[in-house]
XYZ file of N, CA, C and O in Angstrom:
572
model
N 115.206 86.140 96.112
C 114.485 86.876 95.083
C 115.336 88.066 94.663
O 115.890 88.838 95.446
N 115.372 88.121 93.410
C 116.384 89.459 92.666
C 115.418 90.881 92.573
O 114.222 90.990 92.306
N 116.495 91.973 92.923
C 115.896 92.737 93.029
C 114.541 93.200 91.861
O 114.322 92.184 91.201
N 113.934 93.932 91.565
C 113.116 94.737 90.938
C 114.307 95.737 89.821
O 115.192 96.449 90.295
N 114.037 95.556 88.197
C 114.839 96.656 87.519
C 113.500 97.487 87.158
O 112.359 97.161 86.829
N 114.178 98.729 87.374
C 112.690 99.813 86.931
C 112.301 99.525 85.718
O 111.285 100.173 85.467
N 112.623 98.859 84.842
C 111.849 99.043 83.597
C 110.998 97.960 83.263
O 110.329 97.922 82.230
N 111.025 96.989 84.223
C 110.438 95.801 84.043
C 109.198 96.229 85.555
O 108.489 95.412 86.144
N 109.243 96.892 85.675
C 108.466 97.367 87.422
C 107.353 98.187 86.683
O 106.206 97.864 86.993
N 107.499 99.270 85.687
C 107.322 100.196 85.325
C 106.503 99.534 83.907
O 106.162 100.469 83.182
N 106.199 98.498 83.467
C 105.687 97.492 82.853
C 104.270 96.625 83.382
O 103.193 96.245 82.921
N 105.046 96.591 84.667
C 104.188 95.212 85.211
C 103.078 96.572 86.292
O 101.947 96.333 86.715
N 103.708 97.665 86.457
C 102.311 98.534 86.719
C 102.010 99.298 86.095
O 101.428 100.299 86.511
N 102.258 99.121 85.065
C 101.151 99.931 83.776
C 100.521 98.358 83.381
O 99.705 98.321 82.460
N 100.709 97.710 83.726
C 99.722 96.193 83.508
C 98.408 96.173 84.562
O 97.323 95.676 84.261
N 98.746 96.878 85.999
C 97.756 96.811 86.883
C 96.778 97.706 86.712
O 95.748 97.569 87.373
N 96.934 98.981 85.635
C 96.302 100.330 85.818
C 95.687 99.866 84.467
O 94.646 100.481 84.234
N 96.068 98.839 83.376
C 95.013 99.223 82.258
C 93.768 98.563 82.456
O 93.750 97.337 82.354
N 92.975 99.036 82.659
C 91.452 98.514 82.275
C 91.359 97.290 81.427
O 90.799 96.295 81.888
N 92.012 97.283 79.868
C 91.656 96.783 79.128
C 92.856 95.331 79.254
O 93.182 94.691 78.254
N 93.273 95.083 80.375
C 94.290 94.383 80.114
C 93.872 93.204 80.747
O 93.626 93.529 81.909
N 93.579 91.535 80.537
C 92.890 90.389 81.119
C 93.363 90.565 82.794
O 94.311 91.027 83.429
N 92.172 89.944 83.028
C 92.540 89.562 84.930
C 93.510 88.904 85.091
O 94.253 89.019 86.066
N 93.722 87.814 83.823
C 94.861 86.743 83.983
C 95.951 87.592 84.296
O 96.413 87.631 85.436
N 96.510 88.453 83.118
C 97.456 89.399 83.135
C 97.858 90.164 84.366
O 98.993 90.151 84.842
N 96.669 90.938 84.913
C 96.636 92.282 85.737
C 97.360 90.922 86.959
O 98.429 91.188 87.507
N 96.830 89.881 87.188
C 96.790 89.238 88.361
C 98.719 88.891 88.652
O 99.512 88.858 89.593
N 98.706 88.627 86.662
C 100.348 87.928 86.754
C 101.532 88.748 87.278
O 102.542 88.364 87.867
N 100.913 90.719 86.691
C 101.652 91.397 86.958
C 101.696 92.017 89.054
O 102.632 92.428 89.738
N 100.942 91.894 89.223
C 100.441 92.140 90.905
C 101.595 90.975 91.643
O 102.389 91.363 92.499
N 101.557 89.757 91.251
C 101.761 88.602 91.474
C 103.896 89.261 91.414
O 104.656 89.608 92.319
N 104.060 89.152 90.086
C 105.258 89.769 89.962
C 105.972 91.333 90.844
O 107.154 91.514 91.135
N 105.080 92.047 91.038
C 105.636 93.133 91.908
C 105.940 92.505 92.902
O 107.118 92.300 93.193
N 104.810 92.024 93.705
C 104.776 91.694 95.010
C 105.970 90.470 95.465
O 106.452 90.298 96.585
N 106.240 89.738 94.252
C 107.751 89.006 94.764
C 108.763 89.945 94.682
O 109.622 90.041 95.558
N 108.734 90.543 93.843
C 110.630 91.476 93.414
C 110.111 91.945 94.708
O 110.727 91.357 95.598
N 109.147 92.840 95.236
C 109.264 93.787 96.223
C 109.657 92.768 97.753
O 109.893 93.185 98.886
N 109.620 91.581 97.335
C 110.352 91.017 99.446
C 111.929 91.560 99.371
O 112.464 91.633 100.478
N 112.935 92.039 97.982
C 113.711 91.991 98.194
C 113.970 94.040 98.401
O 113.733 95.013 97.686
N 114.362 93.899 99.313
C 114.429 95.299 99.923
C 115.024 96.508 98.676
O 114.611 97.658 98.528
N 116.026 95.851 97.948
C 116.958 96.565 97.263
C 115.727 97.264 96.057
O 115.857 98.404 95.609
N 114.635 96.391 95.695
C 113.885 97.299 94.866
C 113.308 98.224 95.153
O 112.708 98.816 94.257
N 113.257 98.704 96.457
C 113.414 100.473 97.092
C 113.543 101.005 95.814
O 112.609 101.554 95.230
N 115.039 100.820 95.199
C 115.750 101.560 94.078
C 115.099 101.800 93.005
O 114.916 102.905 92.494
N 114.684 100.644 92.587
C 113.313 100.879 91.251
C 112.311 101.510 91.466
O 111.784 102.111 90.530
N 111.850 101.549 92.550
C 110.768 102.704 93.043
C 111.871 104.028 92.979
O 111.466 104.751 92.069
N 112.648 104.400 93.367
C 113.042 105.865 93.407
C 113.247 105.658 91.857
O 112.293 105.860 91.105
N 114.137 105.369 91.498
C 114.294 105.572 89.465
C 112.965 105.950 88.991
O 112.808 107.007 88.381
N 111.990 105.145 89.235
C 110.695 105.502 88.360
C 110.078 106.796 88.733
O 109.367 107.508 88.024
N 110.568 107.046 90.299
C 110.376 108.646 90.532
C 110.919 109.660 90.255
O 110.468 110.804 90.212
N 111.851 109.301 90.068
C 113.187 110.334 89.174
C 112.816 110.458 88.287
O 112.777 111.681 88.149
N 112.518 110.098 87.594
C 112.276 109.624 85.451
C 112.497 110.807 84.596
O 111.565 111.611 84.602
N 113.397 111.064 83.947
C 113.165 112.278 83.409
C 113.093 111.801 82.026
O 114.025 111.103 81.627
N 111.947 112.123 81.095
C 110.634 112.819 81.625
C 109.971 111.818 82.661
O 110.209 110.614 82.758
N 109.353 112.349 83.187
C 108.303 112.161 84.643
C 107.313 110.880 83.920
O 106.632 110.814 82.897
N 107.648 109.905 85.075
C 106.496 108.836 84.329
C 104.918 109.126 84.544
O 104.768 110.346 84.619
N 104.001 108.612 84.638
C 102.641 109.262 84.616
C 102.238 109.440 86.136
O 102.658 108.662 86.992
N 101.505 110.372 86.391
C 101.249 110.448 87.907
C 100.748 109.292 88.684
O 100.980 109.154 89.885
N 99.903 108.282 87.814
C 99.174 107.269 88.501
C 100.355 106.574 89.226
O 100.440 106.277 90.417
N 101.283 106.377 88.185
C 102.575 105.313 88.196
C 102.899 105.693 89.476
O 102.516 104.994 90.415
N 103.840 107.150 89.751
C 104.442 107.656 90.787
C 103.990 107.751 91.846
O 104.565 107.636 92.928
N 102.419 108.072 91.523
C 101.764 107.483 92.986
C 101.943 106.276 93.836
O 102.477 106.223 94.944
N 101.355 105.214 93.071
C 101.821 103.625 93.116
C 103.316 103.260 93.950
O 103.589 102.581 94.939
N 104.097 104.085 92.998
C 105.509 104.330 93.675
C 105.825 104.272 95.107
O 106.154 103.468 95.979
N 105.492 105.874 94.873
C 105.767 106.232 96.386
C 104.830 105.475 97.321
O 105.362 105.320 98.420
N 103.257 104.806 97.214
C 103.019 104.477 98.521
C 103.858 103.092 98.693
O 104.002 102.685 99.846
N 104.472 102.274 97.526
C 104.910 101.253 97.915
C 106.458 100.915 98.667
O 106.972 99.948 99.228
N 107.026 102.927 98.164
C 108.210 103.019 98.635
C 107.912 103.430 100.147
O 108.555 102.936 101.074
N 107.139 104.144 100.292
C 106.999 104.082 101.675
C 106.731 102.768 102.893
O 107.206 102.653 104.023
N 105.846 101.941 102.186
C 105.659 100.814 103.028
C 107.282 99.705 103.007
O 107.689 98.931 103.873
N 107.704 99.958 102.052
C 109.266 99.534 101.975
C 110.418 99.972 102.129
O 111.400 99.499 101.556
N 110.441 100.916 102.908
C 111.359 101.732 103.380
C 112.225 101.375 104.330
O 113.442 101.376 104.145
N 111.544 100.973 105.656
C 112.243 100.578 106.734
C 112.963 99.155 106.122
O 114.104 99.307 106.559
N 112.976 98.352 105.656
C 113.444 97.200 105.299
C 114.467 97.502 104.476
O 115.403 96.713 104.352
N 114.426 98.681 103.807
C 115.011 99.217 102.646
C 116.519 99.682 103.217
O 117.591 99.620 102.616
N 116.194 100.270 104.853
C 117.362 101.203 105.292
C 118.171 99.950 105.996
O 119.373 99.764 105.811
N 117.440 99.215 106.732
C 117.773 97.767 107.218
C 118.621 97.164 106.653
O 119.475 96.623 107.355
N 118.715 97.011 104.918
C 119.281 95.938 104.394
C 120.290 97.157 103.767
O 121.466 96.805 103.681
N 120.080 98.122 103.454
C 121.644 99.258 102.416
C 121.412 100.440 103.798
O 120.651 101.388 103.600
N 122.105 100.299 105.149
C 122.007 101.312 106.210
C 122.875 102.282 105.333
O 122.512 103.454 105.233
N 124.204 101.765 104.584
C 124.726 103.002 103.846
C 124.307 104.206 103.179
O 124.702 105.366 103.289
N 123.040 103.449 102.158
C 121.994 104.154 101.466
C 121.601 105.155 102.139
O 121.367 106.220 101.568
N 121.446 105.000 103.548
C 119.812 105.999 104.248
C 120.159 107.555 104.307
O 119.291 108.378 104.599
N 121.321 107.874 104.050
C 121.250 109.521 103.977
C 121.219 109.529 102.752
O 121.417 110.737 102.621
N 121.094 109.009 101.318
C 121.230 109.287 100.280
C 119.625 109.685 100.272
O 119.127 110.754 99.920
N 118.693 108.001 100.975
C 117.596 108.357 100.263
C 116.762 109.730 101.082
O 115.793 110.416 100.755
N 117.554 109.726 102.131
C 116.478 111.114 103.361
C 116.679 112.043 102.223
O 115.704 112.628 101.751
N 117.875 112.222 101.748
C 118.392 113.659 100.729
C 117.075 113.867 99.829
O 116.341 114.820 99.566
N 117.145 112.376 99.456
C 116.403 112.412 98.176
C 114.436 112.779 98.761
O 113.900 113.887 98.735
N 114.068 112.031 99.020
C 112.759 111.896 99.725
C 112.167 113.530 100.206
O 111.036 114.006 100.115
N 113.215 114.013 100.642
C 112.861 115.984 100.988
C 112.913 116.290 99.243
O 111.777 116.440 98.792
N 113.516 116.353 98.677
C 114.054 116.752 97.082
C 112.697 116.461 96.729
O 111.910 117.404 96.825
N 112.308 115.486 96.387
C 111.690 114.784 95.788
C 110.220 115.321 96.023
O 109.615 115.762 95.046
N 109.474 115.306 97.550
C 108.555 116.119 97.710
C 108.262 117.364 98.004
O 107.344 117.756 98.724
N 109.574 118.400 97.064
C 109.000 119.442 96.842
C 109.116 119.817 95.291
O 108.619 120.851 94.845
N 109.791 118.922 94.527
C 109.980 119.218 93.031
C 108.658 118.525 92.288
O 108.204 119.092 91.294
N 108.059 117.325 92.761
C 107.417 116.710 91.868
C 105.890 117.657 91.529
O 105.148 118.246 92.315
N 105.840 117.543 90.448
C 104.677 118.593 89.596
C 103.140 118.474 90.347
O 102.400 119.419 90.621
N 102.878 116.938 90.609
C 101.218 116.872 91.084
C 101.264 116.678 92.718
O 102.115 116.005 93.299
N 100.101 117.453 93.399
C 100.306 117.376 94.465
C 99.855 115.852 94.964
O 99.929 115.785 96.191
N 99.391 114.563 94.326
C 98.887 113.535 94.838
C 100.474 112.587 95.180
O 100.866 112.035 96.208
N 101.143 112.736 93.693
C 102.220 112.463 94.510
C 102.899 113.111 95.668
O 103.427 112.514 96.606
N 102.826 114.422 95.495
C 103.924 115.007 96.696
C 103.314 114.764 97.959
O 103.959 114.709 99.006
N 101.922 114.601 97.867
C 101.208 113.975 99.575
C 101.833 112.427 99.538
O 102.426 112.247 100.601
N 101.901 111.331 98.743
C 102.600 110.609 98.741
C 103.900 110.305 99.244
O 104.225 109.354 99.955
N 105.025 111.785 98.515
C 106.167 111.606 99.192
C 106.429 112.046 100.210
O 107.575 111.937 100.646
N 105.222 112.827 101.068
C 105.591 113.128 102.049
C 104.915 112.293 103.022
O 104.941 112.634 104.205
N 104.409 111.405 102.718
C 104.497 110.157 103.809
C 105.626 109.451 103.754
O 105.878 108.725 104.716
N 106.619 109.508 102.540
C 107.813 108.333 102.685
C 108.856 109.283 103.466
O 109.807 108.867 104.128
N 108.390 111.082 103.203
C 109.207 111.650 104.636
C 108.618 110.924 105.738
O 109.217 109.854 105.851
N 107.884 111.020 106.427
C 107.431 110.460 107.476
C 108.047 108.872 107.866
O 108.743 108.458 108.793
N 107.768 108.583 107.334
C 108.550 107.271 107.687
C 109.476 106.780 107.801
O 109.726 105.750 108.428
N 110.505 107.795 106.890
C 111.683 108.003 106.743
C 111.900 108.477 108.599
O 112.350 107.728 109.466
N 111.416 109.936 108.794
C 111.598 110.172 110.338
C 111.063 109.069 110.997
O 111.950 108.513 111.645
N 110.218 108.641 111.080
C 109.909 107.339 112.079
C 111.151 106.272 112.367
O 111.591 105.827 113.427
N 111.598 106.007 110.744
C 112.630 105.148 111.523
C 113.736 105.596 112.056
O 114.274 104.863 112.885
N 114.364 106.889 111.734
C 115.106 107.305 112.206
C 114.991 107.557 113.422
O 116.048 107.686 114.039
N 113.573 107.727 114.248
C 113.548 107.907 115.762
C 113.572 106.942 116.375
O 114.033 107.116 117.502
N 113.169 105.600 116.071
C 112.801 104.777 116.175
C 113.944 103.622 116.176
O 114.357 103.034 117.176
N 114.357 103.430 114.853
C 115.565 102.400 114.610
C 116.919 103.002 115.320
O 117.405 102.503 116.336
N 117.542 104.326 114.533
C 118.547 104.597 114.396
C 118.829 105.264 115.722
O 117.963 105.707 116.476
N 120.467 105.295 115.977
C 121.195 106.270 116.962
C 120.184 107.295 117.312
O 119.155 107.318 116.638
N 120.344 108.173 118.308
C 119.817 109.807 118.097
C 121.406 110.685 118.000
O 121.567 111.883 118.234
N 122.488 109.668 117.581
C 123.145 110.943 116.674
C 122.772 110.824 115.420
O 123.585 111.446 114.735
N 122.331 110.563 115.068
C 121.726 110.741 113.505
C 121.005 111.716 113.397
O 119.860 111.267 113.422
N 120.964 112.956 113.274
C 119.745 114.013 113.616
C 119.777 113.887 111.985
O 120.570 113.304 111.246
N 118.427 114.780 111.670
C 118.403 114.795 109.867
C 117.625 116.344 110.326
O 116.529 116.622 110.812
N 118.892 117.193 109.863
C 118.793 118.850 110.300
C 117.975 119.393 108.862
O 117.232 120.367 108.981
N 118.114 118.810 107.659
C 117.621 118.687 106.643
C 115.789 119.005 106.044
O 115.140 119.509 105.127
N 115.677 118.384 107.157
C 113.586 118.060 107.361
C 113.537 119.662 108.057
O 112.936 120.410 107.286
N 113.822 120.090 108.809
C 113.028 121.257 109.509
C 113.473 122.120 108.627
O 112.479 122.722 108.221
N 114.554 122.575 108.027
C 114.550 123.407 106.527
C 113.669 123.105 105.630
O 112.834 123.952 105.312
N 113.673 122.064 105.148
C 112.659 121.309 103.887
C 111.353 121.620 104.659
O 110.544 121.391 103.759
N 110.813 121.888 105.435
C 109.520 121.700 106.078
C 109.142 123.554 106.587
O 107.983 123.898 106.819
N 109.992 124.264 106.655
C 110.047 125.494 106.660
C 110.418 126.005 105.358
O 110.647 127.214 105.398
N 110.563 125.436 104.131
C 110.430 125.998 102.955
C 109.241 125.623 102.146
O 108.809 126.286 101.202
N 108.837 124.710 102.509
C 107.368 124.043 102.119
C 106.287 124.457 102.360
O 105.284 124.250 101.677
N 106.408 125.662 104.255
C 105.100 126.218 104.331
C 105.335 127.433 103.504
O 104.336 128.125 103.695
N 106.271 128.164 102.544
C 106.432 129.262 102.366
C 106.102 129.081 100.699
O 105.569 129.901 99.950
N 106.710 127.445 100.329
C 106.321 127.293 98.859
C 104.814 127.554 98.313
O 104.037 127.258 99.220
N 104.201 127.947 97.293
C 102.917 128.038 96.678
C 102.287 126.861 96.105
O 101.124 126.724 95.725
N 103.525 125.800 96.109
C 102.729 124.817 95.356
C 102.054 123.941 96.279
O 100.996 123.441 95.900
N 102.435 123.708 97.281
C 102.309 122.931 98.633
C 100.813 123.211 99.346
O 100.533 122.680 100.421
């Protein structure tokens, strides 16, 4: 199965969120995430659609992140190269984004992010990164 491109991801769940859109449809597009997503690499289309500048709609990014979180570990599994890019990103990410439903969002894909790292990886891998990001977060106002 080929990965997920964000703009075709970013389609097929604004297909799941419209009301007005047939069951046939909503079902075809559910149907379509859920294959691109066995292939790990669409991690990536989930972060793009979180990146988005401008910001795609909060529902979307929500959606996002819980699906990037449940796809994460598979994610670091299959691109281990990737995994300090996305830790970088994942701290970044849940302290810039505007609504707090996502940023409770991305801070479960922190979490999981640390899970596998305790879990999967070396313990030389420390990620010195999180206890800064997490000591600037209790001090931030938006948080």
């Amino acid at each position: 199965m080929a990965a997920l491109d964000a703009a075709r991801l970013e389609q097929a769940l604004l297909a799941t969120q419209k009301p007005d859109e047939t069951e046939a449809r909503r079902k075809q597009a559910d149907k379509f995430i859920e294959n691109g997503l066995k292939n790990p690499r669409s991690c990536e289309a989930l972060i793009n659609l979180l990146n988005a500048t401008p910001p795609k709609p909060e529902e979307i990014r929500i959606v996002c992140a819980v699906m990037l979180r449940k796809n994460l570990k598979e994610y670091f599994k299959a691109v281990p190269d990737r995994t300090p890019t996305v830790m970088s990103w994942v701290l970044t990410a849940v302290m810039k984004d505007p609504a707090r439903a996502v940023r409770r969002n991305l801070g479960d894909c922190v979490a999981a992010t640390a899970q596998y790292i305790m879990d999967d990886l070396e313990p030389s891998q420390p990620w010195p990164a999180l206890l800064e990001t997490i000591r600037a977060a209790v001090n931030h106002e938006r948080v």
